[in-house]
Short mmCIF file of C-alpha atoms in Angstrom, two decimals:
data_model
loop_
_atom_site.label_atom_id
_atom_site.label_comp_id
_atom_site.label_asym_id
_atom_site.label_seq_id
_atom_site.Cartn_x
_atom_site.Cartn_y
_atom_site.Cartn_z
CA UNK A 1 0.02 0.02 0.02
CA UNK A 2 2.77 2.42 1.01
CA UNK A 3 4.55 1.50 -2.24
CA UNK A 4 1.46 2.45 -4.30
CA UNK A 5 1.14 5.80 -2.43
CA UNK A 6 4.79 6.60 -3.01
CA UNK A 7 4.44 5.74 -6.73
CA UNK A 8 1.44 8.02 -7.03
CA UNK A 9 3.33 10.78 -5.17
CA UNK A 10 6.24 10.42 -7.56
CA UNK A 11 3.93 10.77 -10.57
CA UNK A 12 2.36 13.88 -9.06
CA UNK A 13 5.82 15.42 -8.43
CA UNK A 14 6.86 14.66 -12.02
CA UNK A 15 3.72 16.27 -13.39
CA UNK A 16 4.25 19.37 -11.18
CA UNK A 17 7.89 19.61 -12.39
CA UNK A 18 6.71 19.52 -15.99
CA UNK A 19 4.54 22.53 -15.26
CA UNK A 20 7.66 24.40 -14.09
CA UNK A 21 9.72 23.70 -17.19
CA UNK A 22 10.36 26.89 -19.15
CA UNK A 23 8.62 27.33 -22.45
CA UNK A 24 7.77 30.05 -24.95
CA UNK A 25 6.83 33.25 -23.21
CA UNK A 26 3.81 35.06 -24.60
CA UNK A 27 4.10 38.28 -22.57
CA UNK A 28 5.34 41.31 -24.42
CA UNK A 29 6.94 44.48 -23.02
CA UNK A 30 10.35 45.14 -21.50
CA UNK A 31 12.42 42.05 -20.70
CA UNK A 32 15.96 41.31 -19.62
CA UNK A 33 18.31 38.69 -21.02
CA UNK A 34 20.53 37.69 -18.09
CA UNK A 35 24.34 37.52 -18.47
CA UNK A 36 25.70 34.26 -19.94
CA UNK A 37 26.87 31.38 -17.87
CA UNK A 38 29.68 32.36 -15.55
CA UNK A 39 31.73 29.44 -16.99
CA UNK A 40 32.25 31.54 -20.09
CA UNK A 41 32.85 34.77 -18.19
CA UNK A 42 36.35 36.22 -18.45
CA UNK A 43 39.02 35.14 -16.05
CA UNK A 44 39.90 37.34 -13.10
CA UNK A 45 41.97 40.33 -14.10
CA UNK A 46 40.67 40.48 -17.63
CA UNK A 47 38.25 43.02 -19.00
CA UNK A 48 34.69 43.54 -17.71
CA UNK A 49 32.19 40.70 -17.85
CA UNK A 50 29.29 40.24 -20.21
CA UNK A 51 26.41 42.68 -20.20
CA UNK A 52 22.76 41.87 -19.67
CA UNK A 53 20.62 42.85 -22.57
CA UNK A 54 17.34 44.64 -22.10
CA UNK A 55 14.84 44.63 -24.97
CA UNK A 56 11.17 45.13 -25.67
CA UNK A 57 9.19 42.20 -27.03
CA UNK A 58 6.84 43.29 -29.84
CA UNK A 59 3.14 42.75 -29.08
CA UNK A 60 1.91 39.36 -30.26
CA UNK A 61 5.38 37.89 -30.46
CA UNK A 62 6.68 34.91 -28.45
CA UNK A 63 10.16 34.60 -26.92
CA UNK A 64 12.40 31.98 -25.45
CA UNK A 65 15.87 32.00 -23.91
CA UNK A 66 17.61 29.22 -25.84
CA UNK A 67 20.66 28.27 -23.94
CA UNK A 68 22.15 31.72 -23.37
CA UNK A 69 20.64 33.31 -26.56
CA UNK A 70 17.30 34.99 -27.06
CA UNK A 71 14.94 33.94 -29.86
CA UNK A 72 11.76 35.86 -30.59
CA UNK A 73 9.14 34.98 -33.24
CA UNK A 74 5.56 35.72 -34.20
CA UNK A 75 4.65 32.76 -36.47
CA UNK A 76 7.50 30.30 -35.89
CA UNK A 77 11.29 30.36 -36.16
CA UNK A 78 11.32 28.93 -39.67
CA UNK A 79 9.23 31.88 -40.87
CA UNK A 80 10.64 34.85 -38.91
CA UNK A 81 12.87 35.30 -35.91
CA UNK A 82 14.77 37.89 -34.02
CA UNK A 83 17.84 36.51 -32.38
CA UNK A 84 20.38 37.83 -29.86
CA UNK A 85 23.62 36.04 -29.24
CA UNK A 86 26.68 36.87 -27.13
CA UNK A 87 29.96 35.33 -27.90
CA UNK A 88 33.11 35.59 -25.79
CA UNK A 89 36.40 35.86 -27.76
CA UNK A 90 37.64 32.52 -26.46
CA UNK A 91 34.27 30.74 -26.77
CA UNK A 92 34.38 27.47 -28.74
CA UNK A 93 30.82 26.28 -28.39
CA UNK A 94 27.29 27.54 -28.00
CA UNK A 95 24.63 25.90 -25.85
CA UNK A 96 21.54 25.85 -28.07
CA UNK A 97 19.41 23.30 -26.31
CA UNK A 98 19.55 24.26 -22.60
CA UNK A 99 18.57 21.81 -19.82
CA UNK A 100 15.16 20.87 -21.22
CA UNK A 101 16.02 20.17 -24.85
CA UNK A 102 12.53 19.23 -25.95
CA UNK A 103 11.09 22.54 -24.68
CA UNK A 104 10.57 25.09 -27.48
CA UNK A 105 11.91 22.33 -29.72
CA UNK A 106 11.83 24.30 -32.95
CA UNK A 107 14.15 26.95 -31.59
CA UNK A 108 16.88 24.28 -31.26
CA UNK A 109 16.09 22.75 -34.64
CA UNK A 110 16.89 26.03 -36.49
CA UNK A 111 20.25 24.94 -37.79
CA UNK A 112 22.67 27.89 -38.15
CA UNK A 113 25.40 27.96 -35.49
CA UNK A 114 27.67 31.00 -35.37
CA UNK A 115 30.33 29.78 -32.93
CA UNK A 116 30.58 26.28 -34.23
CA UNK A 117 31.22 27.52 -37.75
CA UNK A 118 33.75 30.27 -36.96
CA UNK A 119 36.94 29.99 -39.03
CA UNK A 120 38.38 33.14 -37.38
CA UNK A 121 37.95 34.42 -33.85
CA UNK A 122 36.45 37.68 -32.72
CA UNK A 123 39.10 39.77 -30.91
CA UNK A 124 38.66 42.61 -28.35
CA UNK A 125 38.45 46.09 -29.92
CA UNK A 126 37.95 44.58 -33.35
CA UNK A 127 36.51 47.14 -35.81
CA UNK A 128 32.85 46.63 -36.90
CA UNK A 129 33.96 45.79 -40.46
CA UNK A 130 36.47 43.17 -39.24
CA UNK A 131 33.82 41.67 -36.93
CA UNK A 132 31.47 41.54 -39.94
CA UNK A 133 34.01 39.51 -41.86
CA UNK A 134 34.23 37.00 -39.01
CA UNK A 135 30.44 36.70 -38.93
CA UNK A 136 30.15 36.33 -42.72
CA UNK A 137 32.93 33.76 -42.61
CA UNK A 138 30.98 31.78 -40.07
CA UNK A 139 27.90 31.74 -42.26
CA UNK A 140 29.96 30.76 -45.32
CA UNK A 141 31.46 27.96 -43.28
CA UNK A 142 28.17 26.81 -41.80
CA UNK A 143 27.17 23.37 -43.12
CA UNK A 144 23.51 24.24 -42.77
CA UNK A 145 23.74 27.31 -45.10
CA UNK A 146 23.65 27.28 -48.89
CA UNK A 147 23.60 29.91 -51.61
CA UNK A 148 24.84 32.68 -49.30
CA UNK A 149 24.81 36.11 -50.97
CA UNK A 150 25.83 39.25 -49.09
CA UNK A 151 23.72 42.16 -50.36
CA UNK A 152 24.76 45.09 -48.16
CA UNK A 153 27.40 45.86 -45.59
CA UNK A 154 27.24 49.15 -43.61
CA UNK A 155 27.74 50.45 -40.05
CA UNK A 156 25.22 51.79 -37.60
CA UNK A 157 24.94 52.52 -33.92
CA UNK A 158 23.29 49.79 -31.88
CA UNK A 159 22.68 50.29 -28.12
CA UNK A 160 25.16 53.13 -28.17
CA UNK A 161 27.93 51.12 -29.76
CA UNK A 162 29.36 51.26 -33.28
CA UNK A 163 28.18 48.09 -35.03
CA UNK A 164 28.19 46.53 -38.49
CA UNK A 165 24.94 45.84 -40.34
CA UNK A 166 25.05 43.15 -42.97
CA UNK A 167 22.12 41.96 -45.11
CA UNK A 168 22.41 38.54 -46.70
CA UNK A 169 20.31 35.92 -48.41
CA UNK A 170 20.65 32.20 -48.03
CA UNK A 171 18.93 28.85 -48.16
CA UNK A 172 19.02 26.10 -45.57
CA UNK A 173 20.55 22.74 -46.24
CA UNK A 174 18.44 20.87 -43.77
CA UNK A 175 16.48 17.74 -43.28
CA UNK A 176 13.51 19.47 -41.60
CA UNK A 177 12.38 21.44 -44.64
CA UNK A 178 13.79 19.27 -47.49
CA UNK A 179 13.57 22.12 -50.00
CA UNK A 180 14.31 25.43 -48.33
CA UNK A 181 12.77 28.74 -49.37
CA UNK A 182 15.03 31.76 -49.69
CA UNK A 183 15.79 33.47 -46.38
CA UNK A 184 17.03 37.03 -45.81
CA UNK A 185 18.91 38.14 -42.65
CA UNK A 186 19.78 41.52 -41.28
CA UNK A 187 22.65 41.01 -38.79
CA UNK A 188 23.95 43.74 -36.59
CA UNK A 189 27.04 43.08 -34.42
CA UNK A 190 29.50 44.89 -32.25
CA UNK A 191 32.40 44.18 -29.88
CA UNK A 192 32.16 45.42 -26.31
CA UNK A 193 35.26 44.42 -24.28
CA UNK A 194 35.77 40.67 -24.65
CA UNK A 195 32.27 40.05 -25.96
CA UNK A 196 30.66 40.08 -29.36
CA UNK A 197 26.97 40.99 -29.34
CA UNK A 198 24.92 39.94 -32.37
CA UNK A 199 21.30 40.97 -33.01
CA UNK A 200 19.72 39.58 -36.14
CA UNK A 201 16.43 39.33 -37.93
CA UNK A 202 15.83 36.38 -40.30
CA UNK A 203 12.75 35.64 -42.31
CA UNK A 204 11.64 33.98 -45.52
CA UNK A 205 12.26 36.35 -48.43
CA UNK A 206 8.75 35.72 -49.63
CA UNK A 207 6.15 37.62 -47.52
CA UNK A 208 7.50 37.28 -43.96
CA UNK A 209 10.66 39.39 -44.33
CA UNK A 210 8.89 42.55 -45.47
CA UNK A 211 5.90 41.93 -43.13
CA UNK A 212 8.00 42.23 -39.95
CA UNK A 213 11.09 44.28 -41.05
CA UNK A 214 9.76 47.40 -39.33
CA UNK A 215 9.05 45.43 -36.14
CA UNK A 216 12.73 44.41 -36.09
CA UNK A 217 13.87 48.01 -36.46
CA UNK A 218 11.74 48.98 -33.46
CA UNK A 219 13.14 46.02 -31.52
CA UNK A 220 16.72 47.07 -32.38
CA UNK A 221 16.00 50.57 -31.07
CA UNK A 222 14.82 49.07 -27.77
CA UNK A 223 17.98 47.04 -27.17
CA UNK A 224 20.32 48.23 -24.33
CA UNK A 225 23.42 46.63 -22.94
CA UNK A 226 23.27 46.79 -19.20
CA UNK A 227 26.39 46.38 -17.06
CA UNK A 228 25.91 43.87 -14.22
CA UNK B 1 -29.59 -12.24 -10.47
CA UNK B 2 -27.47 -14.61 -8.40
CA UNK B 3 -24.43 -13.86 -10.52
CA UNK B 4 -24.91 -10.16 -10.03
CA UNK B 5 -24.93 -10.65 -6.24
CA UNK B 6 -21.79 -12.75 -6.54
CA UNK B 7 -20.07 -10.05 -8.62
CA UNK B 8 -21.05 -7.42 -6.08
CA UNK B 9 -19.59 -9.55 -3.28
CA UNK B 10 -16.46 -10.08 -5.27
CA UNK B 11 -16.06 -6.34 -5.79
CA UNK B 12 -16.64 -5.74 -2.09
CA UNK B 13 -13.91 -8.20 -1.16
CA UNK B 14 -11.53 -6.57 -3.61
CA UNK B 15 -12.48 -3.12 -2.33
CA UNK B 16 -11.23 -4.01 1.13
CA UNK B 17 -7.83 -5.13 -0.06
CA UNK B 18 -7.00 -2.93 -3.04
CA UNK B 19 -9.19 0.14 -2.97
CA UNK B 20 -6.43 2.69 -3.61
CA UNK B 21 -4.96 1.01 -6.72
CA UNK B 22 -8.47 0.56 -8.01
CA UNK B 23 -9.18 4.27 -7.62
CA UNK B 24 -5.89 5.07 -9.36
CA UNK B 25 -6.88 2.68 -12.19
CA UNK B 26 -10.31 4.23 -12.44
CA UNK B 27 -8.81 7.70 -12.60
CA UNK B 28 -6.41 6.64 -15.35
CA UNK B 29 -9.24 5.13 -17.37
CA UNK B 30 -11.36 8.24 -16.90
CA UNK B 31 -8.47 10.47 -18.01
CA UNK B 32 -7.88 8.24 -21.07
CA UNK B 33 -11.59 8.25 -21.96
CA UNK B 34 -11.70 12.06 -21.54
CA UNK B 35 -8.69 12.35 -23.81
CA UNK B 36 -10.34 10.22 -26.46
CA UNK B 37 -13.63 12.15 -26.16
CA UNK B 38 -12.02 15.56 -26.58
CA UNK B 39 -9.52 14.66 -29.32
CA UNK B 40 -9.52 17.78 -31.58
CA UNK B 41 -9.85 17.43 -35.37
CA UNK B 42 -6.64 17.56 -37.29
CA UNK B 43 -7.84 20.10 -39.80
CA UNK B 44 -7.60 23.84 -39.23
CA UNK B 45 -9.65 26.50 -40.94
CA UNK B 46 -9.51 30.24 -41.36
CA UNK B 47 -12.38 32.03 -39.51
CA UNK B 48 -13.67 33.34 -42.83
CA UNK B 49 -13.47 30.05 -44.74
CA UNK B 50 -17.10 29.76 -45.71
CA UNK B 51 -17.46 33.44 -46.73
CA UNK B 52 -14.29 33.44 -48.78
CA UNK B 53 -15.03 30.01 -50.26
CA UNK B 54 -18.28 31.32 -51.69
CA UNK B 55 -16.47 33.68 -54.08
CA UNK B 56 -14.02 30.94 -55.22
CA UNK B 57 -15.26 29.73 -58.58
CA UNK B 58 -12.19 28.05 -60.06
CA UNK B 59 -9.42 26.32 -58.10
CA UNK B 60 -5.93 25.33 -59.28
CA UNK B 61 -3.82 22.41 -58.14
CA UNK B 62 -0.11 23.14 -57.72
CA UNK B 63 2.42 20.30 -58.21
CA UNK B 64 2.28 17.96 -55.23
CA UNK B 65 5.65 17.61 -53.40
CA UNK B 66 6.01 14.06 -52.20
CA UNK B 67 9.26 12.75 -50.63
CA UNK B 68 9.62 9.04 -51.35
CA UNK B 69 11.73 6.68 -49.28
CA UNK B 70 12.16 2.97 -49.19
CA UNK B 71 11.80 1.56 -45.67
CA UNK B 72 14.23 -1.30 -45.44
CA UNK B 73 14.57 -3.99 -42.76
CA UNK B 74 17.49 -3.33 -40.45
CA UNK B 75 18.26 -3.23 -36.75
CA UNK B 76 16.88 0.27 -36.46
CA UNK B 77 14.85 2.26 -39.01
CA UNK B 78 16.52 2.54 -42.36
CA UNK B 79 14.96 4.97 -44.90
CA UNK B 80 16.58 5.16 -48.34
CA UNK B 81 15.57 8.28 -50.36
CA UNK B 82 13.99 7.35 -53.70
CA UNK B 83 13.63 10.66 -55.48
CA UNK B 84 12.98 8.85 -58.79
CA UNK B 85 9.64 7.59 -57.35
CA UNK B 86 8.38 11.10 -56.51
CA UNK B 87 7.06 12.05 -59.98
CA UNK B 88 4.94 8.92 -60.16
CA UNK B 89 3.50 9.54 -56.68
CA UNK B 90 2.83 13.19 -57.51
CA UNK B 91 1.14 12.10 -60.74
CA UNK B 92 -1.21 9.72 -58.89
CA UNK B 93 -2.05 12.40 -56.31
CA UNK B 94 -2.91 14.76 -59.15
CA UNK B 95 -5.11 12.14 -60.79
CA UNK B 96 -6.79 11.37 -57.48
CA UNK B 97 -7.48 15.11 -56.98
CA UNK B 98 -8.98 15.42 -60.47
CA UNK B 99 -11.12 12.36 -59.73
CA UNK B 100 -12.37 13.81 -56.43
CA UNK B 101 -13.06 17.21 -57.89
CA UNK B 102 -14.96 15.77 -60.90
CA UNK B 103 -17.88 15.23 -58.55
CA UNK B 104 -18.04 18.93 -57.71
CA UNK B 105 -19.28 21.82 -59.84
CA UNK B 106 -15.98 23.80 -59.56
CA UNK B 107 -13.41 22.97 -62.27
CA UNK B 108 -9.86 22.13 -61.35
CA UNK B 109 -6.93 23.64 -63.20
CA UNK B 110 -3.76 21.63 -62.98
CA UNK B 111 -0.72 23.94 -62.81
CA UNK B 112 2.84 22.66 -63.36
CA UNK B 113 6.26 23.79 -62.18
CA UNK B 114 7.89 26.88 -63.68
CA UNK B 115 4.59 28.15 -65.15
CA UNK B 116 4.39 30.96 -62.55
CA UNK B 117 7.31 31.84 -60.30
CA UNK B 118 4.97 33.23 -57.63
CA UNK B 119 3.16 29.94 -57.41
CA UNK B 120 6.40 27.92 -57.29
CA UNK B 121 7.52 30.12 -54.38
CA UNK B 122 4.23 29.48 -52.61
CA UNK B 123 4.87 25.71 -52.78
CA UNK B 124 8.37 26.27 -51.45
CA UNK B 125 7.15 28.43 -48.61
CA UNK B 126 4.44 25.91 -47.67
CA UNK B 127 7.23 23.66 -46.22
CA UNK B 128 8.21 26.00 -43.34
CA UNK B 129 4.63 27.26 -42.94
CA UNK B 130 3.36 23.71 -42.47
CA UNK B 131 6.16 23.03 -39.99
CA UNK B 132 5.03 26.07 -37.99
CA UNK B 133 1.34 25.09 -38.15
CA UNK B 134 2.23 21.62 -36.88
CA UNK B 135 4.36 23.11 -34.04
CA UNK B 136 2.24 26.07 -32.94
CA UNK B 137 -1.33 25.57 -33.93
CA UNK B 138 -1.97 22.34 -32.03
CA UNK B 139 -2.03 21.81 -28.28
CA UNK B 140 -1.42 18.07 -28.52
CA UNK B 141 0.62 16.15 -31.00
CA UNK B 142 1.41 12.47 -31.56
CA UNK B 143 4.37 13.36 -33.76
CA UNK B 144 7.92 13.00 -32.51
CA UNK B 145 8.29 16.76 -32.19
CA UNK B 146 6.66 18.00 -28.98
CA UNK B 147 4.01 20.75 -29.68
CA UNK B 148 4.79 24.35 -28.83
CA UNK B 149 1.31 25.94 -28.84
CA UNK B 150 0.97 29.68 -29.44
CA UNK B 151 -2.47 30.55 -28.03
CA UNK B 152 -3.63 32.73 -30.98
CA UNK B 153 -2.45 30.11 -33.52
CA UNK B 154 -4.41 27.37 -31.68
CA UNK B 155 -7.59 29.51 -31.84
CA UNK B 156 -7.44 30.41 -35.57
CA UNK B 157 -5.60 29.34 -38.65
CA UNK B 158 -3.80 32.52 -39.58
CA UNK B 159 -0.85 31.76 -41.82
CA UNK B 160 -0.09 33.21 -45.21
CA UNK B 161 2.07 32.24 -48.18
CA UNK B 162 2.12 35.79 -49.55
CA UNK B 163 -0.17 37.26 -52.23
CA UNK B 164 -0.15 35.93 -55.81
CA UNK B 165 -3.07 37.83 -57.36
CA UNK B 166 -1.54 38.34 -60.85
CA UNK B 167 -0.20 34.81 -61.13
CA UNK B 168 -3.57 33.30 -60.18
CA UNK B 169 -5.38 35.71 -62.53
CA UNK B 170 -3.16 34.63 -65.43
CA UNK B 171 -3.98 30.98 -64.65
CA UNK B 172 -7.68 31.87 -64.36
CA UNK B 173 -8.03 30.56 -60.79
CA UNK B 174 -9.35 32.17 -57.56
CA UNK B 175 -7.42 29.85 -55.20
CA UNK B 176 -5.03 26.94 -55.29
CA UNK B 177 -4.59 23.65 -53.53
CA UNK B 178 -1.12 22.72 -52.30
CA UNK B 179 -0.33 19.10 -51.42
CA UNK B 180 2.78 17.90 -49.64
CA UNK B 181 3.85 14.76 -47.86
CA UNK B 182 6.10 11.77 -47.60
CA UNK B 183 5.82 8.04 -48.21
CA UNK B 184 8.03 5.41 -46.63
CA UNK B 185 7.33 2.42 -48.74
CA UNK B 186 8.23 -0.76 -46.80
CA UNK B 187 10.00 -3.64 -48.43
CA UNK B 188 8.55 -7.07 -47.74
CA UNK B 189 11.42 -7.58 -45.37
CA UNK B 190 10.52 -4.47 -43.36
CA UNK B 191 6.87 -5.60 -43.20
CA UNK B 192 7.91 -9.03 -41.94
CA UNK B 193 10.30 -7.43 -39.38
CA UNK B 194 7.54 -5.20 -37.99
CA UNK B 195 5.07 -8.11 -37.85
CA UNK B 196 7.60 -10.27 -35.90
CA UNK B 197 8.40 -7.37 -33.54
CA UNK B 198 4.74 -6.85 -32.94
CA UNK B 199 4.20 -10.57 -32.14
CA UNK B 200 7.17 -10.58 -29.85
CA UNK B 201 5.85 -7.50 -28.00
CA UNK B 202 2.52 -9.32 -27.43
CA UNK B 203 4.36 -12.33 -26.05
CA UNK B 204 6.48 -10.11 -23.86
CA UNK B 205 3.41 -8.29 -22.59
CA UNK B 206 1.72 -11.57 -21.70
CA UNK B 207 4.86 -12.44 -19.69
CA UNK B 208 4.46 -9.05 -17.88
CA UNK B 209 7.56 -7.66 -19.64
CA UNK B 210 6.09 -5.08 -22.07
CA UNK B 211 8.56 -3.83 -24.63
CA UNK B 212 8.13 -0.78 -26.84
CA UNK B 213 7.91 -1.34 -30.56
CA UNK B 214 8.36 1.25 -33.32
CA UNK B 215 6.00 1.60 -36.24
CA UNK B 216 7.25 3.79 -39.04
CA UNK B 217 4.59 6.16 -40.49
CA UNK B 218 4.16 4.93 -44.01
CA UNK B 219 2.31 7.86 -45.53
CA UNK B 220 1.77 11.44 -44.40
CA UNK B 221 -0.12 13.88 -46.57
CA UNK B 222 -1.11 17.46 -45.96
CA UNK B 223 -3.04 19.95 -48.04
CA UNK B 224 -3.92 23.61 -47.93
CA UNK B 225 -6.33 25.81 -49.81
CA UNK B 226 -4.76 29.18 -50.48
CA UNK B 227 -6.60 32.21 -51.85
CA UNK B 228 -5.26 35.11 -54.05
CA UNK B 229 -4.07 37.02 -50.99
CA UNK B 230 -1.96 34.02 -49.98
CA UNK B 231 -4.18 33.33 -46.93
CA UNK B 232 -4.45 29.68 -45.97
CA UNK B 233 -8.18 29.09 -45.73
CA UNK B 234 -8.06 25.41 -44.91
CA UNK B 235 -5.35 22.97 -43.82
CA UNK B 236 -5.58 19.26 -43.21
CA UNK B 237 -3.16 16.45 -42.52
CA UNK B 238 -3.43 12.73 -42.27
CA UNK B 239 -1.09 9.80 -41.85
CA UNK B 240 -1.16 6.05 -42.17
CA UNK B 241 -1.59 5.64 -38.43
CA UNK B 242 -4.95 7.36 -38.64
CA UNK B 243 -6.18 6.08 -41.95
CA UNK B 244 -5.01 2.50 -41.46
CA UNK B 245 -3.79 0.16 -44.15
CA UNK B 246 -5.04 1.16 -47.56
CA UNK B 247 -7.05 -1.00 -49.82
CA UNK B 248 -9.58 -1.56 -47.09
CA UNK B 249 -11.97 0.71 -48.94
CA UNK B 250 -12.05 1.21 -52.72
CA UNK B 251 -12.91 4.63 -54.02
CA UNK B 252 -14.94 3.30 -56.86
CA UNK B 253 -16.91 0.94 -54.69
CA UNK B 254 -19.83 2.06 -52.52
CA UNK B 255 -18.63 3.59 -49.18
CA UNK B 256 -17.98 1.01 -46.49
CA UNK B 257 -17.31 -1.78 -48.99
CA UNK B 258 -14.27 -3.66 -47.75
CA UNK B 259 -11.68 -5.30 -49.93
CA UNK B 260 -11.54 -9.10 -49.71
CA UNK B 261 -8.17 -10.23 -48.37
CA UNK B 262 -6.36 -12.15 -51.04
CA UNK B 263 -3.24 -14.27 -51.18
CA UNK B 264 -0.03 -12.43 -50.58
CA UNK B 265 -1.45 -10.27 -47.82
CA UNK B 266 0.62 -10.04 -44.65
CA UNK B 267 -1.00 -8.96 -41.40
CA UNK B 268 -3.83 -7.41 -43.40
CA UNK B 269 -1.51 -5.45 -45.67
CA UNK B 270 -0.59 -6.17 -49.26
CA UNK B 271 2.60 -5.06 -50.91
CA UNK B 272 1.81 -1.80 -52.70
CA UNK B 273 -0.97 -0.85 -50.30
CA UNK B 274 1.27 1.67 -48.59
CA UNK B 275 2.60 3.27 -51.73
CA UNK B 276 1.17 6.49 -53.14
CA UNK B 277 2.13 5.36 -56.62
CA UNK B 278 -0.79 3.00 -56.28
CA UNK B 279 -3.85 4.92 -57.63
CA UNK B 280 -6.20 3.36 -55.10
CA UNK B 281 -3.99 4.48 -52.14
CA UNK B 282 -3.62 8.03 -53.53
CA UNK B 283 -7.37 8.32 -53.98
CA UNK B 284 -8.08 7.07 -50.49
CA UNK B 285 -5.86 9.74 -48.89
CA UNK B 286 -7.10 12.61 -50.99
CA UNK B 287 -10.68 11.59 -50.35
CA UNK B 288 -10.06 11.54 -46.56
CA UNK B 289 -8.24 14.95 -46.66
CA UNK B 290 -11.04 16.62 -48.63
CA UNK B 291 -13.96 15.15 -46.66
CA UNK B 292 -13.46 17.61 -43.74
CA UNK B 293 -13.18 20.49 -46.16
CA UNK B 294 -16.47 19.57 -47.79
CA UNK B 295 -18.09 19.68 -44.41
CA UNK B 296 -16.48 22.91 -43.19
CA UNK B 297 -16.73 24.94 -46.38
CA UNK B 298 -20.50 24.89 -46.52
CA UNK B 299 -20.98 25.82 -42.81
#
């Protein structure tokens, strides 16, 4: 009898834990992306640590902190997404799944991986144009990306920092979609101390890119890097 | 009457010794029954489906995109891509569609690849759109991928493939059907392997050692009706787990007529019954996909 009661209790605890598992957030407004895992923080004596990122979620959009990155979408990550990633100069991998890898599953299935595909490293005080070359090199090197075409490369101020802004088209080489539509990305990036901050908007070239491009510009304006 | 009394006594005895497990079992059964009773339909419709459908006079059919694989017997699941089979499967789907639409008053215009770039792009975009519908517009899913419901997507079907007014006008259609899916055609060896695994799982379950068995989905087909604005008015999906082995019901026979099992059948399935290149199979799936639309479009 006691065994049965304990089994039932165990099931109840499991169910309760499932309810606590993080998932897509549907609340808009101002939010804060916490600093990345301390494991990747700079060693003692080196430059300042990573910044938190504050941002405003557009109304009707959904967001999820994937590993240490932020992913925001309205219709689904394979149609449109705003993405924030922070990469330390020595970083060699990027946690894209987090603890509960089945949660917000599609965010982990999106296949591009900046850190994994780097063929050059970001360096502190790198100029925006040099940082852009590193980012473009990563996309060129990414096994999930095909038909990459850079359309525009400029600079702009993002969150008070001088950043590059690159616009590129690509297709996905990926088992999920079989035949990929054409995607377009706007990627803005800057170096702050030992950290690279990348903020991007990616959507299918047909329909979804134009539909939400203005929403991304408003989102970009809302981004702030906040010292811990 | 006597037996009823005996049964009651028996239950009373059991109640004294195992009431708590019985309650747990009862709760589990009730939850399962509730789950079955409230199973939502697989199709999704735009809130204005019936109004918009009234002004659709002519509908086009864009080229079906069917991924074909051969499901071979191996220790795990081995799927070998067979792209050379895809045109035949797409052809049978097209014929099945024409056959189903022949019964209706609205004519069907078959549109090929590279006739209109806008329409080709629509087909291409339907891949990720369908992925997002599957992930975000359902609260429950029996697919491998766990659902990620977005509340507003669950309430209404509100996805678009982008407008294609000029392209549709040139083709003389007011809307188009898009069909997409996959077919894992089992070899005889794969069918035998699954049959043996199933039998072994029954034996194991009798011996109180239940073991999980895997059944590969043979066929999955989805379709969408898209208007000139690119709005998806209706979406439906079906797979072989829901429709069962094909050949059980012939499209040209009266509804409900069952095929007579013949020699060569294995576990109720005949080689070729799970293959969209078989006209009978293609017709059965298209018929099932369209039946919900016929009901919903006139509401």
